[in-house]
CSV table of C-alpha atoms and ligand atoms in Angstrom, one decimal:
chain,number,residue,atom,x,y,z
F,834,MET,CA,26.4,-8.2,3.5
F,835,SER,CA,23.7,-6.5,5.7
F,836,LYS,CA,20.1,-7.6,5.6
F,837,VAL,CA,17.1,-5.3,6.1
F,838,VAL,CA,14.2,-7.2,7.6
F,839,VAL,CA,10.7,-5.6,7.9
F,840,VAL,CA,8.4,-7.0,10.6
F,841,THR,CA,5.0,-6.3,9.3
F,842,SER,CA,1.3,-7.2,9.5
F,843,GLY,CA,-2.1,-6.0,8.3
F,844,LYS,CA,-3.7,-5.9,11.8
F,845,GLY,CA,-2.4,-4.2,14.9
F,846,GLY,CA,-1.7,-5.9,18.2
F,847,VAL,CA,-0.5,-9.1,16.6
F,848,GLY,CA,3.0,-9.0,18.1
F,849,LYS,CA,5.2,-7.1,15.7
F,850,THR,CA,6.9,-4.9,18.2
F,851,THR,CA,7.4,-7.9,20.6
F,852,SER,CA,8.8,-9.9,17.7
F,853,THR,CA,11.1,-7.1,16.5
F,854,ALA,CA,12.7,-6.9,20.0
F,855,ALA,CA,12.9,-10.6,20.5
F,856,LEU,CA,14.3,-11.5,17.0
F,857,GLY,CA,16.7,-8.5,17.2
F,858,ALA,CA,18.0,-9.6,20.6
F,859,ALA,CA,18.2,-13.2,19.5
F,860,LEU,CA,20.3,-12.3,16.5
F,861,ALA,CA,22.5,-10.0,18.6
F,862,GLN,CA,23.0,-12.9,21.1
F,863,THR,CA,24.7,-14.9,18.3
F,864,GLY,CA,27.2,-12.1,17.9
F,865,GLN,CA,25.6,-10.4,14.9
F,866,ASN,CA,25.5,-6.6,14.9
F,867,VAL,CA,21.9,-5.6,15.0
F,868,VAL,CA,19.8,-2.5,15.0
F,869,VAL,CA,16.1,-2.5,15.6
F,870,VAL,CA,14.3,0.5,14.0
F,871,ASP,CA,10.9,1.9,15.1
F,872,PHE,CA,8.9,3.0,12.2
F,873,ASP,CA,5.7,3.3,14.2
F,874,VAL,CA,5.8,7.1,14.5
F,875,GLY,CA,3.3,8.4,17.0
F,876,LEU,CA,2.9,5.2,19.0
F,877,ARG,CA,6.6,4.7,19.7
F,878,ASN,CA,6.7,1.6,21.8
F,879,LEU,CA,9.7,-0.4,20.6
F,880,ASP,CA,11.8,1.7,23.1
F,881,LEU,CA,9.5,0.6,25.9
F,882,VAL,CA,9.8,-3.1,25.1
F,883,MET,CA,13.5,-2.6,24.8
F,884,GLY,CA,13.6,-0.8,28.2
F,885,ALA,CA,15.2,2.3,26.6
F,886,GLU,CA,12.4,4.9,26.9
F,887,ARG,CA,14.2,7.1,29.3
F,888,ARG,CA,17.3,7.2,27.0
F,889,VAL,CA,15.6,8.5,23.9
F,890,VAL,CA,16.9,12.0,22.9
F,891,TYR,CA,16.9,12.0,19.1
F,892,ASP,CA,14.8,9.8,16.9
F,893,LEU,CA,14.3,8.5,13.3
F,894,ILE,CA,12.6,11.7,12.2
F,895,ASN,CA,15.4,13.9,13.6
F,896,VAL,CA,17.9,11.9,11.5
F,897,VAL,CA,15.6,11.8,8.4
F,898,GLN,CA,15.3,15.6,8.6
F,899,GLY,CA,19.0,16.1,9.3
F,900,ASP,CA,18.5,17.6,12.8
F,901,ALA,CA,20.7,14.9,14.3
F,902,LYS,CA,23.4,12.5,13.0
F,903,LEU,CA,22.6,8.9,13.0
F,904,ALA,CA,25.1,8.2,15.8
F,905,GLN,CA,23.4,10.7,18.0
F,906,ALA,CA,20.1,8.9,17.7
F,907,LEU,CA,21.3,5.3,18.1
F,908,ILE,CA,20.9,3.8,21.5
F,909,ARG,CA,23.2,1.0,22.4
F,910,ASP,CA,21.5,-1.8,24.5
F,911,LYS,CA,22.8,-1.9,28.1
F,912,ARG,CA,22.8,-5.7,28.2
F,913,LEU,CA,24.1,-6.6,24.7
F,914,GLU,CA,26.7,-4.5,23.0
F,915,THR,CA,25.8,-5.9,19.6
F,916,LEU,CA,22.2,-4.6,19.9
F,917,SER,CA,21.1,-1.0,19.1
F,918,LEU,CA,17.8,0.9,18.8
F,919,LEU,CA,16.8,3.7,16.5
F,920,PRO,CA,13.7,5.0,18.2
F,921,ALA,CA,10.6,6.7,16.7
F,922,SER,CA,9.2,10.0,17.7
F,923,GLN,CA,6.1,10.1,19.8
F,924,THR,CA,5.2,13.7,19.2
F,925,ARG,CA,6.1,14.4,15.6
F,926,ASP,CA,3.8,13.7,12.6
F,927,LYS,CA,4.5,10.7,10.5
F,928,ASP,CA,4.3,12.8,7.4
F,929,ASN,CA,7.8,14.0,8.4
F,930,LEU,CA,9.1,10.6,7.2
F,931,THR,CA,10.1,11.3,3.6
F,932,ALA,CA,10.9,8.5,1.2
F,933,GLU,CA,14.3,10.1,0.3
F,934,GLY,CA,15.1,10.6,4.0
F,935,VAL,CA,14.3,7.1,4.9
F,936,ALA,CA,16.4,5.8,1.9
F,937,LYS,CA,19.4,7.8,3.1
F,938,VAL,CA,19.1,6.5,6.7
F,939,MET,CA,18.8,2.9,5.5
F,940,GLY,CA,21.9,3.3,3.4
F,941,GLU,CA,23.8,4.5,6.5
F,942,LEU,CA,22.5,1.7,8.7
F,943,ARG,CA,23.5,-0.9,6.1
F,944,LYS,CA,27.1,0.3,6.5
F,945,LYS,CA,27.1,-0.1,10.2
F,946,PHE,CA,25.0,-3.3,10.9
F,947,ASP,CA,24.6,-6.9,9.8
F,948,TRP,CA,20.9,-6.8,10.5
F,949,ILE,CA,18.5,-3.9,10.3
F,950,ILE,CA,15.1,-5.0,11.8
F,951,CYS,CA,12.3,-2.5,11.0
F,952,ASP,CA,9.2,-2.5,13.3
F,953,SER,CA,6.3,-1.5,11.0
F,954,PRO,CA,3.1,0.2,11.9
F,955,ALA,CA,0.0,-1.9,11.2
F,956,GLY,CA,-1.9,-1.6,8.0
F,957,ILE,CA,-1.3,-0.5,4.4
F,958,GLU,CA,-0.8,3.2,5.0
F,959,ARG,CA,2.3,5.2,4.1
F,960,GLY,CA,4.2,4.4,7.4
F,961,ALA,CA,3.9,0.7,6.6
F,962,THR,CA,4.9,1.0,3.0
F,963,LEU,CA,7.9,3.1,4.0
F,964,ALA,CA,9.0,0.5,6.6
F,965,MET,CA,8.9,-2.3,3.9
F,966,ARG,CA,10.3,-0.2,1.0
F,967,HIS,CA,14.0,-1.1,1.5
F,968,ALA,CA,13.6,-4.5,3.0
F,969,ASP,CA,15.4,-7.6,1.6
F,970,VAL,CA,13.3,-9.9,3.8
F,971,ALA,CA,9.8,-9.7,5.3
F,972,VAL,CA,8.6,-11.3,8.5
F,973,VAL,CA,4.8,-11.4,8.3
F,974,VAL,CA,3.4,-11.6,11.8
F,975,THR,CA,0.1,-13.3,11.9
F,976,ASN,CA,-2.2,-14.6,14.7
F,977,PRO,CA,-4.2,-17.7,14.1
F,978,GLU,CA,-7.4,-15.9,13.5
F,979,VAL,CA,-9.3,-15.3,10.3
F,980,SER,CA,-9.1,-11.5,10.3
F,981,SER,CA,-5.4,-11.5,11.0
F,982,VAL,CA,-4.7,-14.0,8.2
F,983,ARG,CA,-6.9,-12.1,5.7
F,984,ASP,CA,-5.0,-8.9,6.5
F,985,SER,CA,-1.7,-10.6,6.1
F,986,ASP,CA,-2.7,-11.6,2.6
F,987,ARG,CA,-3.1,-8.0,1.7
F,988,ILE,CA,0.4,-7.2,3.1
F,989,ILE,CA,1.9,-10.0,1.1
F,990,GLY,CA,0.4,-8.3,-2.0
F,991,LEU,CA,2.1,-5.0,-1.0
F,992,LEU,CA,5.4,-6.7,-0.4
F,993,ASP,CA,5.3,-8.0,-3.9
F,994,SER,CA,4.4,-4.7,-5.5
F,995,LYS,CA,5.3,-1.6,-3.6
F,996,THR,CA,8.9,-2.4,-2.6
F,997,GLU,CA,12.3,-1.6,-4.2
F,998,ILE,CA,12.9,-5.3,-4.8
F,999,ALA,CA,9.5,-5.6,-6.6
F,1000,GLU,CA,10.2,-2.5,-8.7
F,1001,ARG,CA,13.5,-4.0,-9.8
F,1002,GLY,CA,11.6,-7.1,-10.9
F,1003,GLY,CA,12.7,-9.2,-8.0
F,1004,THR,CA,10.8,-11.1,-5.3
F,1005,MET,CA,10.9,-10.3,-1.6
F,1006,GLU,CA,11.9,-13.2,0.6
F,1007,LYS,CA,8.9,-13.7,2.9
F,1008,HIS,CA,8.5,-15.6,6.1
F,1009,LEU,CA,5.4,-16.3,8.2
F,1010,LEU,CA,5.7,-15.8,12.0
F,1011,LEU,CA,2.7,-17.2,13.7
F,1012,THR,CA,2.4,-15.6,17.1
F,1013,ARG,CA,0.1,-15.8,20.2
F,1014,TYR,CA,-0.6,-19.4,19.3
F,1015,ASP,CA,-2.7,-21.1,22.0
F,1016,PRO,CA,-2.8,-24.9,21.5
F,1017,ASN,CA,-5.9,-25.3,23.7
F,1018,ARG,CA,-7.9,-22.8,21.7
F,1019,ALA,CA,-6.6,-24.4,18.4
F,1020,ASP,CA,-7.7,-27.8,19.7
F,1021,ARG,CA,-11.2,-26.5,20.6
F,1022,GLY,CA,-11.5,-25.0,17.2
F,1023,ASP,CA,-11.6,-21.4,18.6
F,1024,MET,CA,-8.4,-20.6,16.6
F,1025,LEU,CA,-7.1,-21.6,13.2
F,1026,LYS,CA,-4.7,-24.5,13.2
F,1027,VAL,CA,-1.2,-24.1,11.8
F,1028,ASP,CA,-2.0,-26.0,8.7
F,1029,ASP,CA,-5.1,-23.9,8.0
F,1030,VAL,CA,-3.0,-20.7,8.2
F,1031,LEU,CA,-0.3,-22.1,5.9
F,1032,GLU,CA,-2.8,-23.2,3.4
F,1033,ILE,CA,-4.2,-19.7,3.1
F,1034,LEU,CA,-1.0,-17.7,3.1
F,1035,SER,CA,1.4,-20.2,1.4
F,1036,ILE,CA,4.6,-18.5,2.5
F,1037,PRO,CA,7.2,-20.5,4.5
F,1038,LEU,CA,6.8,-20.7,8.2
F,1039,ILE,CA,9.7,-19.3,10.3
F,1040,GLY,CA,8.3,-19.9,13.7
F,1041,ILE,CA,5.3,-20.5,16.0
F,1042,ILE,CA,5.4,-18.4,19.1
F,1043,PRO,CA,3.0,-19.6,21.9
F,1044,GLU,CA,0.7,-17.3,23.8
F,1045,SER,CA,2.6,-16.9,27.0
F,1046,MET,CA,2.7,-14.9,30.2
F,1047,GLU,CA,6.5,-14.8,29.9
F,1048,VAL,CA,6.1,-12.5,26.9
F,1049,LEU,CA,3.9,-10.0,28.9
F,1050,ARG,CA,6.2,-10.2,31.9
F,1051,ALA,CA,9.3,-9.5,29.7
F,1052,SER,CA,7.5,-6.6,28.0
F,1053,ASN,CA,6.6,-5.1,31.4
F,1054,LEU,CA,10.2,-5.4,32.5
F,1055,GLY,CA,11.4,-3.7,29.2
F,1056,THR,CA,13.5,-6.8,28.3
F,1057,PRO,CA,13.1,-8.8,25.0
F,1058,VAL,CA,11.9,-12.2,26.0
F,1059,THR,CA,15.0,-14.0,24.7
F,1060,LEU,CA,17.1,-11.9,27.2
F,1061,SER,CA,14.8,-12.2,30.2
F,1062,ASP,CA,14.5,-16.0,30.3
F,1063,ALA,CA,16.2,-17.8,27.4
F,1064,SER,CA,14.8,-21.2,28.5
F,1065,CYS,CA,11.0,-20.4,28.3
F,1066,ALA,CA,9.0,-21.6,25.4
F,1067,PRO,CA,8.5,-18.3,23.6
F,1068,ALA,CA,12.2,-17.3,23.9
F,1069,LYS,CA,13.2,-20.7,22.5
F,1070,ALA,CA,10.8,-20.3,19.6
F,1071,TYR,CA,12.1,-16.8,18.9
F,1072,SER,CA,15.7,-17.9,19.0
F,1073,ASP,CA,15.0,-20.8,16.6
F,1074,ALA,CA,13.2,-18.3,14.3
F,1075,ALA,CA,16.2,-16.0,14.4
F,1076,ARG,CA,18.5,-18.9,13.5
F,1077,ARG,CA,16.2,-19.8,10.6
F,1078,LEU,CA,16.5,-16.2,9.4
F,1079,MET,CA,20.3,-16.7,9.4
F,1080,GLY,CA,19.7,-19.6,7.1
F,1081,GLU,CA,20.0,-22.5,9.5
F,1082,THR,CA,17.7,-25.5,9.2
F,1083,ILE,CA,16.0,-26.3,12.5
F,1084,PRO,CA,13.0,-28.7,12.9
F,1085,MET,CA,9.8,-26.8,13.6
F,1086,ALA,CA,7.5,-27.9,16.4
F,1087,VAL,CA,3.9,-26.9,17.1
F,1088,PRO,CA,3.5,-25.8,20.7
F,1089,THR,CA,1.3,-28.1,22.8
F,1090,ASP,CA,-0.6,-27.4,26.0
F,1091,ARG,CA,2.1,-29.0,28.1
F,1092,LYS,CA,3.9,-26.1,29.5
F,1093,GLY,CA,7.3,-25.5,28.1
F,1094,LEU,CA,7.3,-28.5,25.9
F,1095,PHE,CA,6.9,-28.6,22.2
F,1096,GLY,CA,4.7,-31.2,20.6
F,1097,LYS,CA,5.2,-33.5,17.7
F,1098,LEU,CA,7.7,-32.3,15.1
F,1099,PHE,CA,6.0,-30.4,12.5
F,1100,GLY,CA,5.9,-32.3,9.2
F,1101,ARG,CA,6.3,-29.5,6.7
F,1102,ARG,CA,9.6,-28.0,5.7
F,1103,ALA,CA,10.5,-25.0,7.7
F,1104,ALA,CA,11.4,-21.7,6.1
J,408,ADP,N1,3.3,-14.6,22.5
J,408,ADP,C1,2.6,-13.7,23.2
J,408,ADP,N2,2.0,-14.1,24.4
J,408,ADP,C2,1.3,-13.2,25.1
J,408,ADP,N3,1.1,-11.9,24.8
J,408,ADP,C3,1.8,-11.4,23.7
J,408,ADP,C4,2.5,-12.3,22.8
J,408,ADP,N4,3.0,-11.6,21.8
J,408,ADP,C5,2.6,-10.3,22.0
J,408,ADP,N5,1.8,-10.2,23.1
J,408,ADP,C6,1.1,-9.0,23.7
J,408,ADP,O1,0.2,-8.5,22.7
J,408,ADP,C7,0.2,-7.1,22.7
J,408,ADP,C8,0.5,-6.6,21.3
J,408,ADP,O2,1.8,-6.9,21.0
J,408,ADP,P1,2.7,-5.9,20.1
J,408,ADP,O3,4.0,-6.5,19.9
J,408,ADP,O4,2.7,-4.5,20.7
J,408,ADP,O5,1.9,-5.9,18.8
J,408,ADP,P2,2.0,-4.9,17.5
J,408,ADP,O6,3.3,-4.3,17.5
J,408,ADP,O7,1.7,-5.9,16.3
J,408,ADP,O8,0.9,-3.9,17.6
J,408,ADP,C9,1.2,-6.7,23.8
J,408,ADP,O9,0.5,-6.4,25.0
J,408,ADP,C10,2.1,-7.9,23.9
J,408,ADP,O10,2.7,-7.9,25.2
J,409,MG,MG1,3.8,-2.3,17.4
């Protein structure tokens, strides 16, 4: 059965698009059939991070409005044949994303893919609620900073109220992905520690992604970090998170300042 995952956050710039690409690629690397969907209409940068910007002809809005068939808009990844992208429009207005149109596209995607990973715009506006509407699972991307954690709490509230699952009386499966974690800054007290974040948000942790130049480098190359250098710390952390999404139990480690090494095993139960 296919799973729809929304990658969401209250605040912008926390690493949603980076995480959508990396988790999508990591799942596809295990042989699962994956599509990453860009709901960030107007900004449109998932295609850049995926290195597919020059191949975009049709986009999500074209499909929602019936101007193009889904197959015309899907872009198959050049490196991984199990990975596809449904890009967003940069020029069209996000009001063109209708609830009925999105529901129809999601239904079609469910027939074709094992995993549908939706990259959400930040915030609590319509674009974000449309991106989460059909999800089975939410990955809440949070940086270890007070403002980011506070905004994540609001998103958790929306996930539990404004989604199809919530309207049916169910509960959305939610996971916390802590990104841009800098162990030195956490040690100095400039950033929240993992425990502090978990205490405030109280949803299970699916991964801790260290702040890393490798991520920026991969992004500039248009390659998800798990594809550009599978052995670097952020790639490993994303691959482990993807396997946890698939239901595997893998010990969680908090990144330390020793490059490429993970520190003491994290005591709490992982997601
Ligand atoms: N782990 C990381 N280490 C370093 N830079 C990162 C990391 N994760 C994301 N970034 C950078 O942060 C910026 C915002 O990331 P992005 O994924 O576009 O966030 P969002 O989609 O939430 O707005 C980008 O420049 C990205 O390369
Ligand atoms: Mg983004």
